[in-house]
Amino acid sequence: MNLKIFLSMIVLIVGITIVGLLILFFPRNTNNTSLPYFSNSTPTPINQVTPPQTSMFHDIIKYDQQQTNKMINTLQNRPTIPPSDSTVKENIINTVANDSGTVNSTDEYHIDYLKSPDIFQVEIDTTNIQQAKSDAINWFKAQGMSMDSICKLPVTFYLKFDIMQELEQQGTTVDFNPLPDGC
Amino acid sequence: MLFATLLFCSPLFTIRQINAQSNSMDTIVGTPQGNIPSGFTTNDCNGTYNLTSQSLDSTKFFPRYAPGNFGDQNCEFTRNNFAQAKNNLYNLIHQLDPGYEYIWFSVIIPQESGYDPNAWAPPVGTQAQLNGSGAWGLLQMGSSKNGNGQFDRGDVNWNTQMQNAITYNNNLNTGNYGGWCPPINSYCPSNQPVTWCYWATARNYVCRKK
């Protein structure tokens, strides 16, 4: 009887050990993990100079260079806007307590006011870029802002990273104007 | 029997657990080892960031979910605080590189990442030729893996990303990083190491040389 118990324990211990070893060394099924892996990535040798970086979206999203230059120039040399439009601007900024904040949002865009640079930025959250731009501009107009002052504020546009990815995935080439159309 | 179970199984499972953690980190940051972002977290900031990928096929990285929260470790760029975070980013740039705020803030960053500090381009296609671990952060720079100097690092928190980018850019004046600036426009001397050459998005708008 005692021998039987002893042998049973030996068998049990050996079994547990085998199971443990299998768990330890059996390769994991990576298909069950939700994390990305780069097993095919090629390491770059140390001390090798990286070639010029290009924007990942450079070939897909083509920023209008002339309009970008115009945007930079407007940002660096702010034109004045009429008093009536200055009042509209103040009213908009007052909605975020005269600080940085989001002044208007829809499913297709967010309009942010940034206090330090004193700019309005529109983040486009849809691939229907022209519609989003048009709707955002119409919101400013609905507040009482003239088109001329919308250009002078300036209001600038950019695409959310997710949208840039989506456009690239679609292979859709976009000519993007960071300023409102017509400015 | 209980004793036997504890005796034989506990060490094995402890080793398994350590092994799993090690594999998990390698999996997250890519292979081979050496690309572990400092302060790397799995905090998605209440759903602001998609940190996992449904596709494990390395040739199909869409959507490009970041392999972790490396760029916004304090969750400052959540939508509710996004304007304030961008304002803070602008202030940092103004402090570090006065005179070039709008090149960084209104040209390079929106075109590279759309102000997403966790933006990550996987090492596939064109990006694979540039950097074997992808492009990281606001400025889509390198990581510890590519060995392109300590300042070609985007796999760090957003403020360090910005500091690295400005330092790296200024160092280009000295030619420390090679002479690969292509003649994109007439303002940049051809084939000379000058600033702004790293970012194709900037080359068309500014060029300076000490």
XYZ file of C-alpha atoms in Angstrom:
393
model
C 0.000 0.000 0.000
C 2.770 2.406 1.007
C 4.706 1.453 -2.111
C 1.651 2.193 -4.221
C 1.324 5.687 -2.724
C 5.048 6.270 -3.175
C 4.938 5.265 -6.834
C 1.869 7.441 -7.407
C 3.680 10.434 -5.986
C 6.705 9.767 -8.166
C 4.506 9.586 -11.268
C 2.697 12.776 -10.236
C 5.929 14.673 -9.610
C 7.420 13.568 -12.911
C 4.219 14.574 -14.677
C 4.153 18.023 -13.119
C 7.808 18.528 -13.993
C 7.205 17.608 -17.641
C 4.216 19.946 -17.844
C 6.276 22.719 -16.268
C 9.108 22.222 -18.713
C 6.698 22.270 -21.633
C 5.204 25.563 -20.425
C 8.673 27.007 -19.958
C 10.159 26.141 -23.310
C 7.214 25.799 -25.665
C 7.182 28.771 -28.098
C 4.432 31.293 -27.537
C 1.688 31.692 -30.084
C 2.341 35.282 -31.113
C -0.928 35.441 -33.007
C -2.651 35.828 -29.687
C -0.786 38.917 -28.671
C -2.049 42.297 -29.690
C 1.349 43.930 -29.825
C 3.205 44.670 -33.050
C 6.578 43.138 -33.664
C 9.323 43.949 -36.099
C 11.039 40.664 -36.583
C 11.821 41.546 -40.174
C 13.330 44.911 -39.366
C 16.939 45.386 -40.337
C 19.189 46.899 -37.702
C 21.145 49.936 -38.797
C 24.864 49.649 -38.107
C 26.163 51.980 -35.441
C 27.973 55.069 -36.743
C 26.215 54.870 -40.072
C 24.856 58.252 -41.009
C 21.169 58.186 -41.634
C 20.179 59.496 -45.048
C 17.987 62.586 -45.225
C 14.704 62.099 -43.540
C 11.681 62.460 -45.717
C 8.203 62.981 -44.439
C 6.345 59.704 -44.470
C 3.439 61.423 -46.132
C 5.443 63.627 -48.476
C 4.388 61.721 -51.578
C 0.759 61.469 -50.561
C -0.011 64.808 -48.934
C 1.516 67.596 -50.939
C 1.461 70.840 -49.025
C 1.058 73.845 -51.271
C 4.480 75.509 -51.015
C 3.303 78.935 -52.082
C 0.487 78.929 -49.563
C 2.790 77.563 -46.857
C 5.205 80.413 -47.505
C 2.287 82.808 -47.304
C 1.222 81.235 -44.005
C 4.711 81.642 -42.532
C 4.848 85.232 -43.692
C 1.444 85.979 -42.171
C 2.425 84.334 -38.892
C 5.639 86.297 -38.688
C 4.148 89.596 -39.809
C 0.627 89.822 -38.446
C -1.632 92.069 -40.416
C -4.164 94.110 -38.499
C -7.837 93.312 -38.738
C -10.758 95.751 -38.563
C -12.137 96.646 -35.109
C -15.400 94.845 -35.780
C -13.535 91.606 -36.486
C -11.293 92.178 -33.477
C -14.432 92.178 -31.370
C -15.541 88.913 -32.955
C -12.135 87.446 -32.196
C -12.370 88.587 -28.573
C -15.803 87.032 -28.256
C -14.495 83.721 -29.573
C -11.510 83.754 -27.243
C -13.727 84.630 -24.300
C -15.430 81.259 -24.692
C -12.178 79.666 -23.524
C -11.604 82.253 -20.784
C -9.051 84.128 -22.858
C -6.724 81.150 -22.721
C -5.751 78.272 -25.002
C -8.649 75.972 -25.694
C -10.990 74.388 -28.189
C -13.501 76.971 -29.417
C -15.532 74.702 -31.692
C -15.710 70.998 -32.466
C -17.576 68.726 -34.822
C -17.004 65.165 -35.971
C -14.925 66.491 -38.837
C -12.803 69.183 -37.203
C -11.587 70.829 -34.002
C -10.835 74.540 -33.870
C -8.218 75.399 -31.247
C -7.121 78.817 -30.102
C -3.528 78.986 -28.876
C -2.799 81.929 -26.657
C 0.989 82.266 -26.915
C 1.270 82.324 -30.710
C -2.195 83.920 -30.886
C -3.437 81.650 -33.646
C -6.452 79.579 -34.562
C -5.693 76.059 -35.730
C -8.165 73.705 -37.346
C -7.431 70.010 -36.967
C -9.139 68.054 -39.733
C -10.449 64.697 -38.551
C -11.917 63.399 -41.797
C -10.666 62.442 -45.234
C -13.308 64.780 -46.650
C -10.875 67.644 -46.306
C -12.584 70.272 -48.428
C -15.886 69.818 -46.630
C -14.211 70.130 -43.237
C -12.340 73.258 -44.304
C -15.455 74.796 -45.721
C -17.505 74.034 -42.609
C -14.835 75.436 -40.306
C -14.612 78.646 -42.304
C -18.385 78.936 -42.272
C -18.309 78.663 -38.491
C -15.983 81.670 -38.302
C -18.237 83.557 -40.685
C -21.246 82.634 -38.570
C -19.531 84.268 -35.609
C -19.380 87.465 -37.650
C -15.800 87.275 -38.935
C -15.107 88.567 -42.444
C -13.260 86.357 -44.916
C -10.454 88.898 -45.150
C -9.869 88.714 -41.410
C -10.096 84.914 -41.391
C -7.108 85.026 -43.740
C -5.296 87.563 -41.593
C -5.809 85.979 -38.169
C -4.628 83.578 -39.628
C -6.711 80.435 -39.460
C -4.503 77.481 -40.381
C -5.317 73.858 -41.106
C -3.566 70.558 -40.560
C -4.507 66.899 -40.778
C -4.748 64.599 -37.815
C -2.105 61.862 -37.907
C -4.764 59.165 -38.232
C -6.171 60.900 -41.306
C -2.740 61.151 -42.907
C -2.331 57.428 -42.388
C -5.743 56.727 -43.818
C -4.996 58.761 -46.923
C -1.694 56.994 -47.383
C -3.340 53.629 -46.981
C -5.889 54.594 -49.605
C -3.097 55.816 -51.856
C -4.978 59.043 -52.303
C -2.789 61.970 -53.290
C -3.898 65.215 -51.706
C -2.880 68.756 -52.567
C -3.202 70.417 -49.205
C -3.503 74.133 -48.581
C -2.808 74.973 -44.932
C -4.659 78.268 -45.339
C -8.355 78.748 -46.024
C -9.080 78.468 -49.719
C -9.275 81.911 -51.220
C -6.662 83.468 -48.946
C 1.656 16.254 -2.740
C 1.115 19.963 -2.208
C 4.696 20.273 -1.129
C 5.844 18.477 -4.243
C 3.753 20.721 -6.446
C 5.175 23.871 -4.873
C 8.676 22.488 -4.961
C 8.687 21.654 -8.637
C 6.315 24.115 -10.150
C 7.036 27.437 -8.479
C 10.565 27.929 -9.815
C 9.514 26.878 -13.267
C 6.633 29.280 -13.400
C 8.745 32.056 -11.955
C 11.291 31.541 -14.711
C 8.471 31.394 -17.262
C 7.117 34.684 -15.998
C 10.484 36.417 -16.265
C 10.959 34.944 -19.713
C 7.527 36.197 -20.756
C 8.270 39.723 -19.545
C 11.539 39.733 -21.427
C 9.886 38.538 -24.609
C 7.100 41.048 -24.178
C 9.516 43.980 -24.023
C 11.401 42.726 -27.056
C 8.119 42.375 -28.848
C 7.064 45.907 -28.037
C 10.221 47.725 -28.932
C 11.336 45.658 -31.878
C 14.265 43.423 -32.538
C 17.091 43.266 -32.013
C 17.379 44.689 -28.546
C 18.614 48.169 -27.807
C 15.572 50.210 -28.627
C 13.832 50.608 -25.323
C 12.312 54.092 -25.130
C 12.908 55.775 -21.809
C 9.734 56.092 -19.810
C 7.899 53.750 -22.142
C 4.393 53.104 -20.808
C 1.267 51.265 -21.863
C -1.011 54.097 -20.696
C -3.336 54.997 -23.574
C -4.467 58.205 -21.810
C -8.143 57.270 -21.649
C -8.249 56.042 -25.213
C -6.359 58.959 -26.754
C -3.827 56.593 -28.260
C -4.273 53.276 -30.009
C -1.293 51.396 -28.723
C -1.920 47.985 -30.154
C -2.136 46.614 -33.632
C -4.608 44.054 -34.796
C -2.225 43.038 -37.521
C 0.902 41.135 -36.619
C 2.047 40.917 -40.188
C 5.078 43.191 -40.309
C 4.222 44.156 -43.869
C 0.779 45.351 -42.813
C 1.118 47.950 -40.145
C -2.116 49.786 -40.769
C -3.387 51.445 -38.809
C -0.077 52.569 -37.410
C -0.726 52.102 -33.758
C 2.223 53.139 -31.680
C 4.034 50.323 -29.917
C 3.588 52.145 -26.624
C 3.136 55.527 -25.044
C 6.595 57.006 -25.351
C 5.737 60.591 -26.266
C 3.001 61.648 -23.879
C 3.867 59.955 -20.662
C 1.841 62.409 -18.544
C -1.181 62.388 -20.881
C -0.870 66.090 -21.671
C -2.053 65.794 -25.292
C -5.507 64.412 -24.606
C -8.232 66.092 -26.663
C -9.585 68.077 -23.689
C -6.166 69.559 -23.084
C -4.881 69.509 -26.637
C -4.871 73.253 -27.245
C -3.049 73.887 -23.983
C -0.535 71.154 -24.792
C 0.143 72.639 -28.229
C 0.538 76.029 -26.591
C 3.099 74.573 -24.188
C 4.890 72.995 -27.127
C 5.017 76.361 -28.867
C 6.401 77.998 -25.713
C 9.136 75.374 -25.500
C 10.127 75.935 -29.120
C 10.089 79.703 -28.618
C 12.419 79.258 -25.670
C 14.802 76.835 -27.389
C 14.953 78.164 -30.939
C 13.627 81.725 -31.067
C 13.069 83.015 -34.564
C 12.196 79.607 -35.971
C 9.053 78.890 -33.966
C 6.745 78.806 -36.919
C 8.991 76.586 -39.023
C 8.912 73.975 -36.295
C 5.424 74.577 -35.025
C 3.413 75.380 -38.132
C 5.351 73.586 -40.876
C 7.380 70.589 -39.693
C 5.333 69.214 -36.807
C 1.895 69.328 -38.456
C 3.246 67.764 -41.647
C 5.234 65.071 -39.868
C 2.863 64.048 -37.102
C -0.187 66.296 -36.846
C 0.978 67.196 -33.299
C 0.746 63.561 -32.204
C 3.640 62.912 -29.784
C 3.070 59.171 -30.140
C 3.061 59.207 -33.932
C 4.974 56.234 -35.196
C 5.795 55.150 -38.737
C 6.665 51.468 -38.905
C 9.823 50.152 -40.580
C 8.160 49.171 -43.808
C 8.495 50.586 -47.297
C 10.424 53.835 -47.511
C 10.686 54.114 -43.763
C 12.434 50.753 -43.514
C 15.238 52.101 -45.699
C 15.591 55.160 -43.483
C 15.425 53.567 -40.080
C 15.028 49.960 -39.104
C 12.916 50.819 -36.099
C 10.604 53.349 -37.698
C 10.078 57.077 -37.245
C 9.047 58.337 -33.852
C 7.146 61.238 -32.380
C 6.299 64.822 -33.272
C 9.304 65.184 -35.582
C 9.360 61.571 -36.819
C 12.953 61.047 -35.770
C 15.027 57.959 -35.038
C 15.417 55.879 -31.944
C 18.157 54.417 -29.812
C 18.358 51.603 -32.302
C 19.582 53.425 -35.371
C 22.845 54.690 -33.907
C 22.632 58.108 -35.519
C 23.752 60.069 -32.510
C 22.135 60.737 -29.178
C 19.918 63.525 -30.486
C 18.289 61.610 -33.332
C 15.791 60.309 -30.834
C 12.040 60.643 -31.106
C 11.170 57.697 -28.877
C 11.097 59.876 -25.772
C 8.620 62.228 -24.103
C 7.407 65.141 -26.248
C 9.507 67.854 -24.616
C 12.662 65.775 -25.048
C 11.648 65.048 -28.625
C 11.619 68.779 -29.260
C 14.897 69.417 -27.463
C 16.545 66.592 -29.400
C 15.256 67.876 -32.729
C 16.498 71.416 -32.167
C 19.869 70.245 -30.890
C 20.247 67.810 -33.765
C 19.308 70.500 -36.262
C 21.770 72.997 -34.821
C 24.526 70.372 -34.827
C 24.069 69.925 -38.556
C 25.903 73.214 -38.958
C 29.082 71.601 -37.797
C 28.789 68.731 -40.201
C 28.821 66.248 -37.337
C 26.210 64.147 -39.014
C 27.502 64.001 -42.533
C 27.174 65.992 -45.695
C 24.071 64.646 -47.250
C 21.957 67.752 -47.672
C 20.511 67.584 -51.158
C 19.943 70.693 -53.239
C 16.223 70.899 -52.689
C 16.014 74.618 -53.333
C 18.240 77.506 -54.294
C 18.610 78.732 -50.738
C 20.473 75.637 -49.536
C 24.062 75.195 -50.676
C 24.284 71.991 -52.619
C 25.679 68.917 -50.954
C 26.727 70.693 -47.792
C 25.709 69.913 -44.256
C 23.335 72.639 -43.248
C 20.468 72.847 -40.874
C 16.953 71.760 -41.710
C 18.162 69.056 -44.084
C 16.760 66.294 -41.919
C 13.161 67.228 -42.615
C 11.989 67.290 -46.190
C 9.033 69.308 -44.977
C 11.348 72.140 -43.890
C 13.873 72.230 -46.677
C 11.585 74.111 -48.979
C 10.996 76.930 -46.543
C 14.148 77.680 -44.642
C 17.842 77.131 -44.781
C 20.546 78.623 -42.628
C 24.238 78.168 -42.187
C 26.610 79.584 -39.647
